PDB file of C-alpha atoms and ligand atoms in Angstrom:
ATOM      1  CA  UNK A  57      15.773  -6.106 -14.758  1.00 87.00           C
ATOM      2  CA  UNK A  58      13.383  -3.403 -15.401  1.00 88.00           C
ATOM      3  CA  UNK A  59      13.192  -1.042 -19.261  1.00 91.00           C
ATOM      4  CA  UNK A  60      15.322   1.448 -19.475  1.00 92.00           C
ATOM      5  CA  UNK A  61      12.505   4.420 -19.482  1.00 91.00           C
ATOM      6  CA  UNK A  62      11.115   3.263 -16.784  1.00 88.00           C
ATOM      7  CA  UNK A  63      13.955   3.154 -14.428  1.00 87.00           C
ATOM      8  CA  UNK A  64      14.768   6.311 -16.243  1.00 89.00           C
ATOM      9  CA  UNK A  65      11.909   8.322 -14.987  1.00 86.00           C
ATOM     10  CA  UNK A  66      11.693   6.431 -11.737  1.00 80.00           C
ATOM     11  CA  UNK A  67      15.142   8.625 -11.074  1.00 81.00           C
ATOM     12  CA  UNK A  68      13.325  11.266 -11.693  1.00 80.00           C
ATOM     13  CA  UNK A  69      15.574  12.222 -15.153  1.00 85.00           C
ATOM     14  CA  UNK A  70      12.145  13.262 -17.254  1.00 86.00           C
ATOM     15  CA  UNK A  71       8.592  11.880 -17.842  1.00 85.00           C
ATOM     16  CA  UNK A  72       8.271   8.584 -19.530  1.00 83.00           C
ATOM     17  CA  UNK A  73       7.274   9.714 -22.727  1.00 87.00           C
ATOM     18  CA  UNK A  74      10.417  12.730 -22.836  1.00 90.00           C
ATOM     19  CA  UNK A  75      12.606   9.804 -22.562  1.00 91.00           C
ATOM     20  CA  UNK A  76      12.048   7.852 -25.224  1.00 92.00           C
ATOM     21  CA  UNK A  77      13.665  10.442 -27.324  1.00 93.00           C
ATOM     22  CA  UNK A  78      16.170  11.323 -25.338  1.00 93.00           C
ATOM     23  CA  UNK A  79      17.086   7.112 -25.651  1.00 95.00           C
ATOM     24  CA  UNK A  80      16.791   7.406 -29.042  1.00 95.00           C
ATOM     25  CA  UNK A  81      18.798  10.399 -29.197  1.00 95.00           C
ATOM     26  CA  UNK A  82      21.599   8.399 -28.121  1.00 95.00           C
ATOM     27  CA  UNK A  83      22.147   9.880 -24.919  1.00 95.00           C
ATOM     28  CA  UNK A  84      22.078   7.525 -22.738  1.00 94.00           C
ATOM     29  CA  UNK A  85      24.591   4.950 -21.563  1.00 94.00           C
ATOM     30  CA  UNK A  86      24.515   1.839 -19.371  1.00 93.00           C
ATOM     31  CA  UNK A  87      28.086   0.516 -18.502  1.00 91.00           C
ATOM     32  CA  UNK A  88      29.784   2.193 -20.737  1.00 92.00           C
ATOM     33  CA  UNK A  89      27.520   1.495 -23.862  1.00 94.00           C
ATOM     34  CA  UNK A  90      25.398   3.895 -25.827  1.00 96.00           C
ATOM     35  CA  UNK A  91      21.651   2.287 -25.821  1.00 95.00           C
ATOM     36  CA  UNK A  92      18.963   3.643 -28.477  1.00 95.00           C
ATOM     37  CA  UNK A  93      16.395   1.459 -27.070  1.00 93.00           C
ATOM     38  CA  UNK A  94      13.828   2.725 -25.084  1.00 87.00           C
ATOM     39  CA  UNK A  95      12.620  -0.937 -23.758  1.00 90.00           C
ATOM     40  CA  UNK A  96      15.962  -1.961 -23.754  1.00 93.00           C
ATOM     41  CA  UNK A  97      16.073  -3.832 -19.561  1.00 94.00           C
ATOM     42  CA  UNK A  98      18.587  -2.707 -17.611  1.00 92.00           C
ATOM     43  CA  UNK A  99      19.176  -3.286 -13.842  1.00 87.00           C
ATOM     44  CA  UNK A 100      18.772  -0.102 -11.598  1.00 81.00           C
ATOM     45  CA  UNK A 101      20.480  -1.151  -8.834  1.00 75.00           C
ATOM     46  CA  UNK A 102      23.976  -2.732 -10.211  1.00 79.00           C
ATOM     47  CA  UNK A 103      24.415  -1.262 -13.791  1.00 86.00           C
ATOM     48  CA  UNK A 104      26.092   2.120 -14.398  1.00 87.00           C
ATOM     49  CA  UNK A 105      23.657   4.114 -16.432  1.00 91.00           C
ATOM     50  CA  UNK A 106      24.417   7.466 -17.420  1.00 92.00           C
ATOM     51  CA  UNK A 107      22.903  10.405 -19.470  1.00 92.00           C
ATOM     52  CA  UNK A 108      24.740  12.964 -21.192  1.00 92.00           C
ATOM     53  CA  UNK A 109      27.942  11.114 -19.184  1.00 91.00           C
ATOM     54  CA  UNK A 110      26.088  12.474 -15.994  1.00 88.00           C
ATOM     55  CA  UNK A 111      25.331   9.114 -13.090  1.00 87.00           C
ATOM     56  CA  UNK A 112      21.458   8.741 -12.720  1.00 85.00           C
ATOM     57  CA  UNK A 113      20.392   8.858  -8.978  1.00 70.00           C
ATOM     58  CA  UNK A 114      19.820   4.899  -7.613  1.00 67.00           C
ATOM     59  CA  UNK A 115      16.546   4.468  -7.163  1.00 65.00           C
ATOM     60  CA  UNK A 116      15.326   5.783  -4.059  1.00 73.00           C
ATOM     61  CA  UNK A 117      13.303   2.860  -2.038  1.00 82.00           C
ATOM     62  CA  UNK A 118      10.001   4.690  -0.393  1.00 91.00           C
ATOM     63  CA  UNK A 119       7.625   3.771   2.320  1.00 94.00           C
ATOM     64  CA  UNK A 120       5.181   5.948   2.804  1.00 96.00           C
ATOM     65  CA  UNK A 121       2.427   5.817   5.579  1.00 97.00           C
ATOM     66  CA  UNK A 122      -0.761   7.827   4.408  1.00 98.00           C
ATOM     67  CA  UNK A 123      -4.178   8.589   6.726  1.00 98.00           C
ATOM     68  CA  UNK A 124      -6.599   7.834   3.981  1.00 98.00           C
ATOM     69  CA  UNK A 125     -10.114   9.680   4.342  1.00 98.00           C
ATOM     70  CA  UNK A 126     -12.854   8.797   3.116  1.00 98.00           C
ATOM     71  CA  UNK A 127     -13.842   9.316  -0.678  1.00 98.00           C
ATOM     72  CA  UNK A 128     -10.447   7.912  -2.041  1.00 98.00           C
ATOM     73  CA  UNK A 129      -9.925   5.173  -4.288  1.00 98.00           C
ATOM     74  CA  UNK A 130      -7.083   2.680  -3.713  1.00 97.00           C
ATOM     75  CA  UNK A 131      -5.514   2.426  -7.274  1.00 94.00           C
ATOM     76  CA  UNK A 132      -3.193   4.593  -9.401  1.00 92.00           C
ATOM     77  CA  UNK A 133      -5.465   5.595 -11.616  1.00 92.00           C
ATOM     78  CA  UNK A 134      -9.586   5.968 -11.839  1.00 94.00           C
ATOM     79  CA  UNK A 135     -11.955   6.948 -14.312  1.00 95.00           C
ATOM     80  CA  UNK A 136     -14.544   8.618 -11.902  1.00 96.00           C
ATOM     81  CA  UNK A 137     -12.843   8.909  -8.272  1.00 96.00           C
ATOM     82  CA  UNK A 138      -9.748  10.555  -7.013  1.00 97.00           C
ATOM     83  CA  UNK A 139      -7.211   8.354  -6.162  1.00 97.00           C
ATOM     84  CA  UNK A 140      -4.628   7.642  -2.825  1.00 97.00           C
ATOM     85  CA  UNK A 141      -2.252   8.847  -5.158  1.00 96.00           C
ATOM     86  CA  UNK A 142      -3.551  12.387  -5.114  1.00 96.00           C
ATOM     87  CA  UNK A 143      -3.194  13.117  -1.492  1.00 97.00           C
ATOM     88  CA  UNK A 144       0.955  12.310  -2.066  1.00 95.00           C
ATOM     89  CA  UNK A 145       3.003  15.515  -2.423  1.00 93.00           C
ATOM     90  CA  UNK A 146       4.719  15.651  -5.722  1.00 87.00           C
ATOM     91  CA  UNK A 147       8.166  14.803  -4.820  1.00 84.00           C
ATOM     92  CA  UNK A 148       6.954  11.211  -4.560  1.00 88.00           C
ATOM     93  CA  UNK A 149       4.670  10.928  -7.881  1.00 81.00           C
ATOM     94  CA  UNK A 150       7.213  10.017 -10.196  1.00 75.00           C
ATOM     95  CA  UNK A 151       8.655   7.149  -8.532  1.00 81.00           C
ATOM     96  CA  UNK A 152       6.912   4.089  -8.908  1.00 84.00           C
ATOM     97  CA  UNK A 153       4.864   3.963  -5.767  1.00 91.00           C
ATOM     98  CA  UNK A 154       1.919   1.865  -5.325  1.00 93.00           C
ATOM     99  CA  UNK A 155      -0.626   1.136  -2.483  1.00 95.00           C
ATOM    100  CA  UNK A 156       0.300  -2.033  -0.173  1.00 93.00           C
ATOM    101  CA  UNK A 157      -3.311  -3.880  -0.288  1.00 91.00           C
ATOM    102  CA  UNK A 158      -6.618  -1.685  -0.109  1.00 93.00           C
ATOM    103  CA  UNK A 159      -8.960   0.210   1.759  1.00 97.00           C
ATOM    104  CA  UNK A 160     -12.290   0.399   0.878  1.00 97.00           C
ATOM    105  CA  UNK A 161     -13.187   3.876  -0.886  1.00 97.00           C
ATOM    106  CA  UNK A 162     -15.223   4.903   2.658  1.00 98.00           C
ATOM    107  CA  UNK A 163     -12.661   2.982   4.721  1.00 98.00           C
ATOM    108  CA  UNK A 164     -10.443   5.559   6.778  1.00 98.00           C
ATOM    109  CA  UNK A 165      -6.865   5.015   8.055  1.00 98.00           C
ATOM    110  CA  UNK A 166      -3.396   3.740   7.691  1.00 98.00           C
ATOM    111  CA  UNK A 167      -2.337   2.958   4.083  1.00 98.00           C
ATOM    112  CA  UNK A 168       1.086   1.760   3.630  1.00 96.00           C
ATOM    113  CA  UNK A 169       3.029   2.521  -0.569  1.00 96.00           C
ATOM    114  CA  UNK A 170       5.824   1.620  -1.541  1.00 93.00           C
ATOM    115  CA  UNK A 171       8.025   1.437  -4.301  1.00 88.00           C
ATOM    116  CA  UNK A 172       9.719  -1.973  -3.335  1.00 86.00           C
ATOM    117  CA  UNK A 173       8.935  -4.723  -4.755  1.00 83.00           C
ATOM    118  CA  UNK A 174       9.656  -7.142  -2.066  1.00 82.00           C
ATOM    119  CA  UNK A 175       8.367  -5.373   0.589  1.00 85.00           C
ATOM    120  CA  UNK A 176       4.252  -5.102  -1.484  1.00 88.00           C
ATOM    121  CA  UNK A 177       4.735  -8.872  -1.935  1.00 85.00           C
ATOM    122  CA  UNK A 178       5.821  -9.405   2.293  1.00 83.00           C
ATOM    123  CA  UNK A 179       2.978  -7.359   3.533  1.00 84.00           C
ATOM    124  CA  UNK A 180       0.169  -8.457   1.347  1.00 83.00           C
ATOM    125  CA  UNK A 181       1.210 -12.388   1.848  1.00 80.00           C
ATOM    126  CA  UNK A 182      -0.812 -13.906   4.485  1.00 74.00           C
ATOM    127  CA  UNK A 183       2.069 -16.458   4.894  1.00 78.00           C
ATOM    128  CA  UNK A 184       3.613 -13.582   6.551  1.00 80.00           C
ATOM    129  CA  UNK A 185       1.104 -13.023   8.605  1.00 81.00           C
ATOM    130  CA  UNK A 186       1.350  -8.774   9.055  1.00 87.00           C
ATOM    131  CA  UNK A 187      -1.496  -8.140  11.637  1.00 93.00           C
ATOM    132  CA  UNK A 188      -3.823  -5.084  10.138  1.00 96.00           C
ATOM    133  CA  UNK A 189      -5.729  -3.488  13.376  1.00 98.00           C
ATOM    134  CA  UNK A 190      -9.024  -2.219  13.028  1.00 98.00           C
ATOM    135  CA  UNK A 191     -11.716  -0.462  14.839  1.00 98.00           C
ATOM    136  CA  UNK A 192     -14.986  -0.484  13.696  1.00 98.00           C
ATOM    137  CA  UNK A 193     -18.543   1.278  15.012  1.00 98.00           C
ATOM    138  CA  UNK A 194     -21.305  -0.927  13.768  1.00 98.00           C
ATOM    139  CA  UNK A 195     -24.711  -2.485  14.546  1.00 98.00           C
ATOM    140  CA  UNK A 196     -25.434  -4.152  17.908  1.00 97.00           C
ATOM    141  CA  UNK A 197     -22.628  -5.508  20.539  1.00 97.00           C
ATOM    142  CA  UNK A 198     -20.404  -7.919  19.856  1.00 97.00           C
ATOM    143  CA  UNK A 199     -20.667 -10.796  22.868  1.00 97.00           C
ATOM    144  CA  UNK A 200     -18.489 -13.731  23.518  1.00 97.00           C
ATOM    145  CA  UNK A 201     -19.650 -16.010  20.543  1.00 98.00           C
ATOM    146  CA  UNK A 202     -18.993 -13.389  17.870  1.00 98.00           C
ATOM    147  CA  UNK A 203     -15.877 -13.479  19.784  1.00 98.00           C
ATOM    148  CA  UNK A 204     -15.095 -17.409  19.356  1.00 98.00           C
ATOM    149  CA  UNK A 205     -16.261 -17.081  15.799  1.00 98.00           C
ATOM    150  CA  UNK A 206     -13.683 -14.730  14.814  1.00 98.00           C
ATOM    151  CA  UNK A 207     -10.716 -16.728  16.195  1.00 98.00           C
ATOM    152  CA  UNK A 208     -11.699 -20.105  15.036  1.00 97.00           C
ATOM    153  CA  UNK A 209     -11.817 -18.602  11.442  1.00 96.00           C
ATOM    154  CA  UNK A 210     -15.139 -17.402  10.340  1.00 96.00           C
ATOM    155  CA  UNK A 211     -17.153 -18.532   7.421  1.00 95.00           C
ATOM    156  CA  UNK A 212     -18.771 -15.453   5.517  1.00 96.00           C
ATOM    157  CA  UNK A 213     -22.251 -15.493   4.068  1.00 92.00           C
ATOM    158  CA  UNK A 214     -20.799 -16.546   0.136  1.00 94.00           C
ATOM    159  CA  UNK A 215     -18.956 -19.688   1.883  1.00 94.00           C
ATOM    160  CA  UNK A 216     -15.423 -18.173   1.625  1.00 95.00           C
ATOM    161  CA  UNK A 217     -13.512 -18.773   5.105  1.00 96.00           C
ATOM    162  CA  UNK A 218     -10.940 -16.676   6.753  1.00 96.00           C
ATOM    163  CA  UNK A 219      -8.080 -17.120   9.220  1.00 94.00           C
ATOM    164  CA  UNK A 220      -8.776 -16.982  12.755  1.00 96.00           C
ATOM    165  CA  UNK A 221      -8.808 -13.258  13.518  1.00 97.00           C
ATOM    166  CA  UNK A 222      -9.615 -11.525  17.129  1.00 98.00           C
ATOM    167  CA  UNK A 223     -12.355  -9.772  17.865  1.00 98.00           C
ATOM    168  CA  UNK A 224     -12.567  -6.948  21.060  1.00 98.00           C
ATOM    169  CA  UNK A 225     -15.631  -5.754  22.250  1.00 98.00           C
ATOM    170  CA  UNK A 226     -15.052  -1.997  22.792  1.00 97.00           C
ATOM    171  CA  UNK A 227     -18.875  -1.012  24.119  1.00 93.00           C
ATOM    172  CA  UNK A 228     -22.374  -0.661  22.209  1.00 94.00           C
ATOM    173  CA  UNK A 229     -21.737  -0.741  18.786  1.00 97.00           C
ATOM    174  CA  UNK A 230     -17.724  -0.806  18.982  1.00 98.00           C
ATOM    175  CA  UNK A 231     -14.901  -3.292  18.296  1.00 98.00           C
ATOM    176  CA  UNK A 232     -11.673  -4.088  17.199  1.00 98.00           C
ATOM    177  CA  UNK A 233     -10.531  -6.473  14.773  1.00 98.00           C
ATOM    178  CA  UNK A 234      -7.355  -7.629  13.743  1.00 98.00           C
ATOM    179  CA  UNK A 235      -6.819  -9.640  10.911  1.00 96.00           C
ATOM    180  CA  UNK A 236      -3.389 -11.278   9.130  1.00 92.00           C
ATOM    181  CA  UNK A 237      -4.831 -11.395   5.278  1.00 91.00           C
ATOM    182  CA  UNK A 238      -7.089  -8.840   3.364  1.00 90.00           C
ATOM    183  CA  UNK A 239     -10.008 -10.542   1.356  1.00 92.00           C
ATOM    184  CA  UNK A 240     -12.155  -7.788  -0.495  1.00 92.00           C
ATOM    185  CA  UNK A 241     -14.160  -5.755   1.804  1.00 96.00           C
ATOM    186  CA  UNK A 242     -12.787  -8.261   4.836  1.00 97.00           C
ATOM    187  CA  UNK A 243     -14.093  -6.535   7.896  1.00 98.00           C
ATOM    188  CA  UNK A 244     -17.220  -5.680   6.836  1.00 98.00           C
ATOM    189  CA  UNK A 245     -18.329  -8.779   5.797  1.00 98.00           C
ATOM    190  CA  UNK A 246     -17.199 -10.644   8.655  1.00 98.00           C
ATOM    191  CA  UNK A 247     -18.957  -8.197  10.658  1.00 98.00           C
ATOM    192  CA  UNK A 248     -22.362  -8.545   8.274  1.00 97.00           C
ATOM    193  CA  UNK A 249     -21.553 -12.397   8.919  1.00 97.00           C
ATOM    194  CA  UNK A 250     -22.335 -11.676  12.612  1.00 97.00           C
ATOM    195  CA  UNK A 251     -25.617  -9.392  12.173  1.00 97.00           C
ATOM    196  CA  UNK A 252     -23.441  -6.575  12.910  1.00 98.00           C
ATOM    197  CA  UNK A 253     -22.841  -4.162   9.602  1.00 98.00           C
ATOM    198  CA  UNK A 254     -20.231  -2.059  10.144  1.00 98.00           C
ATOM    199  CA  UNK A 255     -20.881   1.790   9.609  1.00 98.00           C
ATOM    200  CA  UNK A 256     -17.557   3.153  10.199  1.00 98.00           C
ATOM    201  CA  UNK A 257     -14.242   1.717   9.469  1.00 98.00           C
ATOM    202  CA  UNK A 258     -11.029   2.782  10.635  1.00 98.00           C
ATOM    203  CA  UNK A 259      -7.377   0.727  10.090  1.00 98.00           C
ATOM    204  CA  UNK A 260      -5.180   1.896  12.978  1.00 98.00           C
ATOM    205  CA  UNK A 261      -2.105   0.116  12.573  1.00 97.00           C
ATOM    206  CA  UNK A 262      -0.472  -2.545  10.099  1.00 95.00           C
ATOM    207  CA  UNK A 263       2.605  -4.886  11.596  1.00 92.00           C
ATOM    208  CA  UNK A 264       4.313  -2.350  13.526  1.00 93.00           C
ATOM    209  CA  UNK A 265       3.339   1.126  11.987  1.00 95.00           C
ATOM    210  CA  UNK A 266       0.519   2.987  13.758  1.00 96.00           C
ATOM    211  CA  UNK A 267      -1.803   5.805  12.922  1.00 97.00           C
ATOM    212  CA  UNK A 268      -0.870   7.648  15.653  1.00 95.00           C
ATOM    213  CA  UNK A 269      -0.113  12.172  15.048  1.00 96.00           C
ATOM    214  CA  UNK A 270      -0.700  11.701  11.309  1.00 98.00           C
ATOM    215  CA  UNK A 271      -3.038  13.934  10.465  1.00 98.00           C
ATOM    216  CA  UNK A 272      -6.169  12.874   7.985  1.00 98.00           C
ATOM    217  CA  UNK A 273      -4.906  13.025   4.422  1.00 98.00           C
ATOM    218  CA  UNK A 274      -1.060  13.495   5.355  1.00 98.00           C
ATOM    219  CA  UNK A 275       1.406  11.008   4.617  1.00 97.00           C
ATOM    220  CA  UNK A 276       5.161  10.279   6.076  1.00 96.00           C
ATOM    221  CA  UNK A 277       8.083   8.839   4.762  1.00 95.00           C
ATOM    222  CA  UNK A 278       8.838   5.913   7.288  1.00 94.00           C
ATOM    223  CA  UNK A 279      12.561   6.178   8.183  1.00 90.00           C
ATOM    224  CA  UNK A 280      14.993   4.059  10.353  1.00 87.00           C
ATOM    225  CA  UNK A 281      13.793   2.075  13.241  1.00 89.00           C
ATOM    226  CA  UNK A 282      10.458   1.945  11.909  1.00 88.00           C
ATOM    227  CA  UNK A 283      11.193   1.047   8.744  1.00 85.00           C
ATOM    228  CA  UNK A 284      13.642  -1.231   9.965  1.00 86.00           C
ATOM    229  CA  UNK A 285      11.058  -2.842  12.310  1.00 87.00           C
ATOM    230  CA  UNK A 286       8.537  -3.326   9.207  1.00 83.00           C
ATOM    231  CA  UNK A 287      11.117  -4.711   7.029  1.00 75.00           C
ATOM    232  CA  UNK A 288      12.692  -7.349   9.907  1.00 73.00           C
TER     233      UNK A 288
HETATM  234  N1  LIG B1178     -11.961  -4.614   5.483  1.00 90.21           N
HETATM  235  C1  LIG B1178     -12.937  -3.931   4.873  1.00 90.21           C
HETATM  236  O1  LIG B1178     -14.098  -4.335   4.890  1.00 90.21           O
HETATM  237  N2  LIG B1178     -12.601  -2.799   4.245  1.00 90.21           N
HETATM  238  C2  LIG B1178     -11.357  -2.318   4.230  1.00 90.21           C
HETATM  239  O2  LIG B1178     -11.135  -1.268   3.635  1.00 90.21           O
HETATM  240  C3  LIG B1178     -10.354  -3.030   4.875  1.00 90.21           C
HETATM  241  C4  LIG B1178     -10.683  -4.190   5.507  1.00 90.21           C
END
């Protein structure tokens, strides 16, 4: 059950704040009754709701897939930076999307939104256990110990431990990491936990969605057998 306003706008009817009069106005109806309340709870998915008579559109579930660059804060709303939210086109600003997990603010890469709420909880869980690939440039060379470290579930300089995670050598100064939580800042302080700060950070994939032909600072709606394939 979710107020009436904000399923209301989340259709894409009128702003939040035009709908509260339009409640009170008397136009609106859910199963067949008038409702003047504006956080009146209604449930967007099985109740009829109507205004002026007219069906609202069912709430559209969205996954988007955005190439974040650099700069950009993961949150709705900042005081100071610009926000993920920014970089989606307007069709998809009214709709109650939110970021799945963060990247950093000079973190690049693949950022997953959504407005479903089972989905955010499934892909942030580490009982699920989503893999999040990433490929980092960074001080020094990762060797075989810095390998063993990683999958027998480093301890970071504060004492906090992690999961196992895998580590891949990719040259001087190159490697991959993949990791199935997301801890504040997780990469780089694993990496700092090795003597190897990272200087560049890059998420390439998350479960089954890649990076691959999106363009820095596009997004994509994720449609059938991919979505299907990160919902399974
Ligand atoms: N790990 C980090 O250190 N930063 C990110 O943005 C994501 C994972």
């Amino acid at each position: 059950m979710e107020r009436l306003d904000k399923i209301l706008a989340e259709a894409g009817v009128a702003s939040r704040r035009a709908l509260k009069a339009v409640i009170r106005a008397g136009r609106v109806s859910v199963n067949g009754q008038v409702v003047r309340s504006p956080e009146a709870k209604a449930d967007a998915a099985e109740d009829a709701i109507t205004v002026d008579g007219i069906p609202i559109r069912r709430k559209r579930t969205v996954v988007l897939a955005l190439h974040k660059p650099a700069g950009y804060v993961t949150s709705t709303e900042d005081p100071r930076d610009a926000t993920v939210m920014e970089l989606l086109p307007e069709a998809y600003r009214n709709l109650g999307i939110v970021p799945v997990g963060r990247l950093d603010k000079e973190t690049e890469g693949l950022l997953l939104l959504t407005n479903d709420g089972a989905l955010l909880h499934r892909l942030i869980s580490p009982r699920h256990r989503v893999p999040k690939v990433y490929e980092a440039e960074h001080v020094g060379e990762a060797d075989p110990a810095d390998v063993a470290a990683f999958a027998a579930g480093l301890t970071l300089r504060d004492g906090e431990t992690c999961l196992p995670a895998e580590l891949t050598p990719l040259g001087p100064g190159r490697s991959r990491i993949i990791l199935h939580e997301g801890k504040y800042h997780q990469v780089r302080r694993m990496m700092a936990a090795r003597g190897m700060p990272v200087t560049y950070l890059l998420r390439v994939a998350e479960g089954p969605i890649t990076l691959e032909g999106l363009p820095r600072g596009q997004c994509r709606e994720l449609q059938g057998e991919e979505l299907r394939r990160l919902t399974d």
